[in-house]
Short mmCIF file of C-alpha atoms in Angstrom, two decimals:
data_model
loop_
_atom_site.label_atom_id
_atom_site.label_comp_id
_atom_site.label_asym_id
_atom_site.label_seq_id
_atom_site.Cartn_x
_atom_site.Cartn_y
_atom_site.Cartn_z
CA UNK Z 1 0.00 0.00 0.00
CA UNK Z 2 2.99 2.28 -0.30
CA UNK Z 3 3.51 2.63 3.44
CA UNK Z 4 6.93 2.49 4.99
CA UNK Z 5 6.76 0.03 7.89
CA UNK Z 6 9.25 2.08 9.90
CA UNK Z 7 6.79 4.99 9.93
CA UNK Z 8 4.30 2.75 11.73
CA UNK Z 9 6.94 1.84 14.32
CA UNK Z 10 7.90 5.50 14.77
CA UNK Z 11 4.30 6.47 15.45
CA UNK Z 12 3.70 3.67 17.94
CA UNK Z 13 7.01 4.33 19.72
CA UNK Z 14 5.74 7.83 20.56
CA UNK Z 15 2.80 6.36 22.47
CA UNK Z 16 3.14 6.38 26.27
CA UNK Z 17 3.92 3.06 27.91
CA UNK Z 18 0.94 0.79 28.29
CA UNK Z 19 0.36 -0.35 31.88
CA UNK Z 20 1.91 -3.84 32.08
CA UNK Z 21 -0.66 -5.46 34.38
CA UNK Z 22 -3.77 -4.29 32.57
CA UNK Z 23 -5.97 -7.11 31.25
CA UNK Z 24 -3.72 -9.99 32.25
CA UNK Z 25 -5.26 -13.31 31.35
CA UNK Z 26 -6.24 -15.52 34.24
CA UNK Z 27 -4.80 -18.99 34.51
CA UNK Z 28 -8.23 -20.40 33.64
CA UNK Z 29 -8.46 -18.32 30.46
CA UNK Z 30 -4.90 -19.22 29.44
CA UNK Z 31 -5.47 -22.93 30.11
CA UNK Z 32 -8.81 -22.93 28.28
CA UNK Z 33 -7.36 -21.21 25.22
CA UNK Z 34 -4.29 -23.40 25.13
CA UNK Z 35 -6.32 -26.60 25.56
CA UNK Z 36 -8.69 -25.74 22.70
CA UNK Z 37 -6.13 -24.21 20.35
CA UNK Z 38 -4.88 -27.61 19.05
CA UNK Z 39 -8.41 -28.33 17.78
CA UNK Z 40 -8.26 -25.10 15.78
CA UNK Z 41 -4.65 -25.19 14.66
CA UNK Z 42 -4.61 -28.84 13.56
CA UNK Z 43 -5.52 -27.69 10.03
CA UNK Z 44 -4.47 -24.08 10.46
CA UNK Z 45 -4.74 -23.05 6.81
CA UNK Z 46 -8.25 -24.45 6.41
CA UNK Z 47 -9.34 -22.82 9.67
CA UNK Z 48 -7.96 -19.51 8.38
CA UNK Z 49 -9.85 -19.93 5.12
CA UNK Z 50 -13.08 -20.51 7.05
CA UNK Z 51 -12.39 -17.39 9.13
CA UNK Z 52 -11.91 -15.17 6.08
CA UNK Z 53 -14.93 -16.58 4.27
CA UNK Z 54 -16.96 -15.84 7.40
CA UNK Z 55 -15.49 -12.31 7.63
CA UNK Z 56 -16.45 -11.66 4.00
CA UNK Z 57 -19.96 -12.93 4.76
CA UNK Z 58 -20.31 -10.82 7.93
CA UNK Z 59 -18.88 -7.64 6.41
CA UNK Z 60 -18.76 -7.81 2.59
CA UNK Z 61 -17.09 -4.39 2.36
CA UNK Z 62 -13.92 -5.88 3.85
CA UNK Z 63 -13.37 -7.64 0.51
CA UNK Z 64 -12.52 -4.24 -1.00
CA UNK Z 65 -9.42 -4.03 1.20
CA UNK Z 66 -7.98 -7.12 -0.49
CA UNK Z 67 -7.08 -5.97 -3.98
CA UNK Z 68 -5.40 -9.25 -4.94
CA UNK Z 69 -8.33 -11.54 -4.18
CA UNK Z 70 -11.29 -9.42 -3.07
CA UNK Z 71 -13.20 -9.97 -6.32
CA UNK Z 72 -12.96 -13.76 -6.26
CA UNK Z 73 -15.96 -15.94 -5.45
CA UNK Z 74 -15.75 -18.62 -2.75
CA UNK Z 75 -14.62 -21.38 -5.11
CA UNK Z 76 -11.86 -19.20 -6.56
CA UNK Z 77 -10.80 -18.13 -3.07
CA UNK Z 78 -10.49 -21.72 -1.88
CA UNK Z 79 -8.21 -22.44 -4.86
CA UNK Z 80 -6.19 -19.22 -4.71
CA UNK Z 81 -2.63 -19.64 -3.38
CA UNK Z 82 -2.56 -15.93 -2.48
CA UNK Z 83 -5.74 -16.20 -0.41
CA UNK Z 84 -4.63 -19.42 1.24
CA UNK Z 85 -1.27 -17.88 2.14
CA UNK Z 86 -2.98 -14.84 3.65
CA UNK Z 87 -5.33 -17.03 5.69
CA UNK Z 88 -2.36 -19.08 6.89
CA UNK Z 89 -0.35 -15.97 7.89
CA UNK Z 90 -3.36 -14.60 9.77
CA UNK Z 91 -3.70 -17.82 11.74
CA UNK Z 92 0.03 -17.84 12.48
CA UNK Z 93 -0.43 -14.44 14.15
CA UNK Z 94 -3.15 -15.95 16.36
CA UNK Z 95 -0.84 -18.91 17.04
CA UNK Z 96 2.00 -16.59 18.06
CA UNK Z 97 -0.32 -14.69 20.39
CA UNK Z 98 -1.56 -17.90 22.01
CA UNK Z 99 2.07 -18.96 22.50
CA UNK Z 100 3.01 -15.59 24.02
CA UNK Z 101 0.21 -15.36 26.58
CA UNK Z 102 2.78 -15.86 29.36
CA UNK Z 103 5.11 -13.13 28.11
CA UNK Z 104 5.08 -9.63 29.61
CA UNK Z 105 1.86 -7.95 28.55
CA UNK Z 106 3.66 -4.83 27.35
CA UNK Z 107 5.35 -6.96 24.68
CA UNK Z 108 2.04 -8.40 23.47
CA UNK Z 109 0.30 -5.03 23.65
CA UNK Z 110 3.08 -3.35 21.67
CA UNK Z 111 2.86 -6.02 18.94
CA UNK Z 112 -0.93 -5.69 18.76
CA UNK Z 113 -0.70 -1.91 18.58
CA UNK Z 114 1.82 -2.22 15.74
CA UNK Z 115 -0.55 -4.58 13.93
CA UNK Z 116 -3.44 -2.17 14.45
CA UNK Z 117 -1.34 0.73 13.15
CA UNK Z 118 -0.41 -1.34 10.11
CA UNK Z 119 -4.11 -1.87 9.37
CA UNK Z 120 -4.61 1.91 9.42
CA UNK Z 121 -2.38 2.04 6.33
CA UNK Z 122 -4.58 -0.32 4.30
CA UNK Z 123 -6.70 1.55 1.81
CA UNK Z 124 -10.36 1.22 2.78
CA UNK Z 125 -9.80 -0.49 6.14
CA UNK Z 126 -12.10 0.87 8.82
CA UNK Z 127 -11.60 0.43 12.55
CA UNK Z 128 -15.02 -1.21 12.97
CA UNK Z 129 -13.82 -4.10 10.79
CA UNK Z 130 -11.87 -5.42 13.79
CA UNK Z 131 -15.21 -6.37 15.38
CA UNK Z 132 -16.20 -8.35 12.27
CA UNK Z 133 -12.95 -10.30 12.61
CA UNK Z 134 -13.64 -11.01 16.27
CA UNK Z 135 -17.22 -12.17 15.64
CA UNK Z 136 -16.14 -14.34 12.72
CA UNK Z 137 -13.39 -15.97 14.76
CA UNK Z 138 -15.87 -16.90 17.51
CA UNK Z 139 -18.32 -18.29 14.92
CA UNK Z 140 -15.65 -20.43 13.26
CA UNK Z 141 -14.27 -21.55 16.62
CA UNK Z 142 -17.76 -22.66 17.71
CA UNK Z 143 -18.29 -24.61 14.51
CA UNK Z 144 -14.82 -26.20 14.59
CA UNK Z 145 -14.70 -27.07 18.29
CA UNK Z 146 -18.28 -28.34 18.27
CA UNK Z 147 -19.81 -29.64 21.50
CA UNK Z 148 -16.65 -28.78 23.44
CA UNK Z 149 -17.37 -25.09 22.80
CA UNK Z 150 -18.98 -24.73 26.22
CA UNK Z 151 -19.69 -21.32 27.83
CA UNK Z 152 -16.29 -21.31 29.58
CA UNK Z 153 -14.54 -21.78 26.22
CA UNK Z 154 -16.64 -19.08 24.55
CA UNK Z 155 -15.97 -16.64 27.41
CA UNK Z 156 -12.22 -17.32 27.35
CA UNK Z 157 -11.86 -16.82 23.61
CA UNK Z 158 -14.14 -13.77 23.72
CA UNK Z 159 -11.91 -12.24 26.40
CA UNK Z 160 -8.86 -13.06 24.28
CA UNK Z 161 -10.32 -11.48 21.13
CA UNK Z 162 -11.61 -8.45 23.06
CA UNK Z 163 -8.06 -7.97 24.32
CA UNK Z 164 -6.64 -8.23 20.79
CA UNK Z 165 -9.20 -5.81 19.37
CA UNK Z 166 -8.64 -3.31 22.20
CA UNK Z 167 -4.92 -2.96 21.51
CA UNK Z 168 -5.23 -3.16 17.74
CA UNK Z 169 -7.77 -0.31 17.88
CA UNK Z 170 -5.42 1.67 20.09
CA UNK Z 171 -2.61 1.22 17.57
CA UNK Z 172 -4.92 2.11 14.72
CA UNK Z 173 -6.04 5.29 16.49
CA UNK Z 174 -2.52 6.30 17.52
CA UNK Z 175 -1.40 5.98 13.91
CA UNK Z 176 -4.32 8.04 12.61
CA UNK Z 177 -3.91 10.72 15.30
CA UNK Z 178 -0.11 10.95 15.11
CA UNK Z 179 0.07 11.06 11.33
CA UNK Z 180 -2.93 13.36 10.98
CA UNK Z 181 -3.98 11.34 7.94
CA UNK Z 182 -7.39 9.85 7.22
CA UNK Z 183 -7.06 6.32 5.87
CA UNK Z 184 -10.71 5.32 5.59
CA UNK Z 185 -13.27 5.56 2.87
CA UNK Z 186 -12.05 6.78 -0.49
CA UNK Z 187 -8.98 8.47 0.95
CA UNK Z 188 -5.65 6.96 0.01
CA UNK Z 189 -2.24 7.99 1.08
CA UNK Z 190 1.34 7.04 0.51
CA UNK Z 191 4.47 7.86 2.41
CA UNK Z 192 6.98 9.16 -0.09
#
């Protein structure tokens, strides 16, 4: 999208330190997520494909953000190496976050804020799309996990996704506010 990745890092680095103890995951949440993650990551690419198909169903406008495969129908998407690679990379991010739940929260928060800031550089991406991702993830998780998707599992993953969305939105907003650039709608920008 013509954005220099270092500009995103520069903007986020100017943000005040995030409190390290805020929103720590309880042992129950961590254990629940880690015990159900293998069911989801067993076929990580296919799970990612299901997530993106669900996202496109929930919020069709998100397709416009993906110039390389946004116009494809479901059959073409399932066959597209570009789409499959994107779905896989997305799920690897979730995998990395699940693995890092025990790391200092400032590290996780910083990474999520960077990811949110990066999304602010995507032409047509709107902050409310993060909620469509979160809802779609829960829907796919419920379908994939099946009868083991009990209320405790739903609540744990919902807390996890709420946490992700919170810090991604913060990063998105910091980028928008610090660069004084509007990235939504028909506006497009490039760092020269």
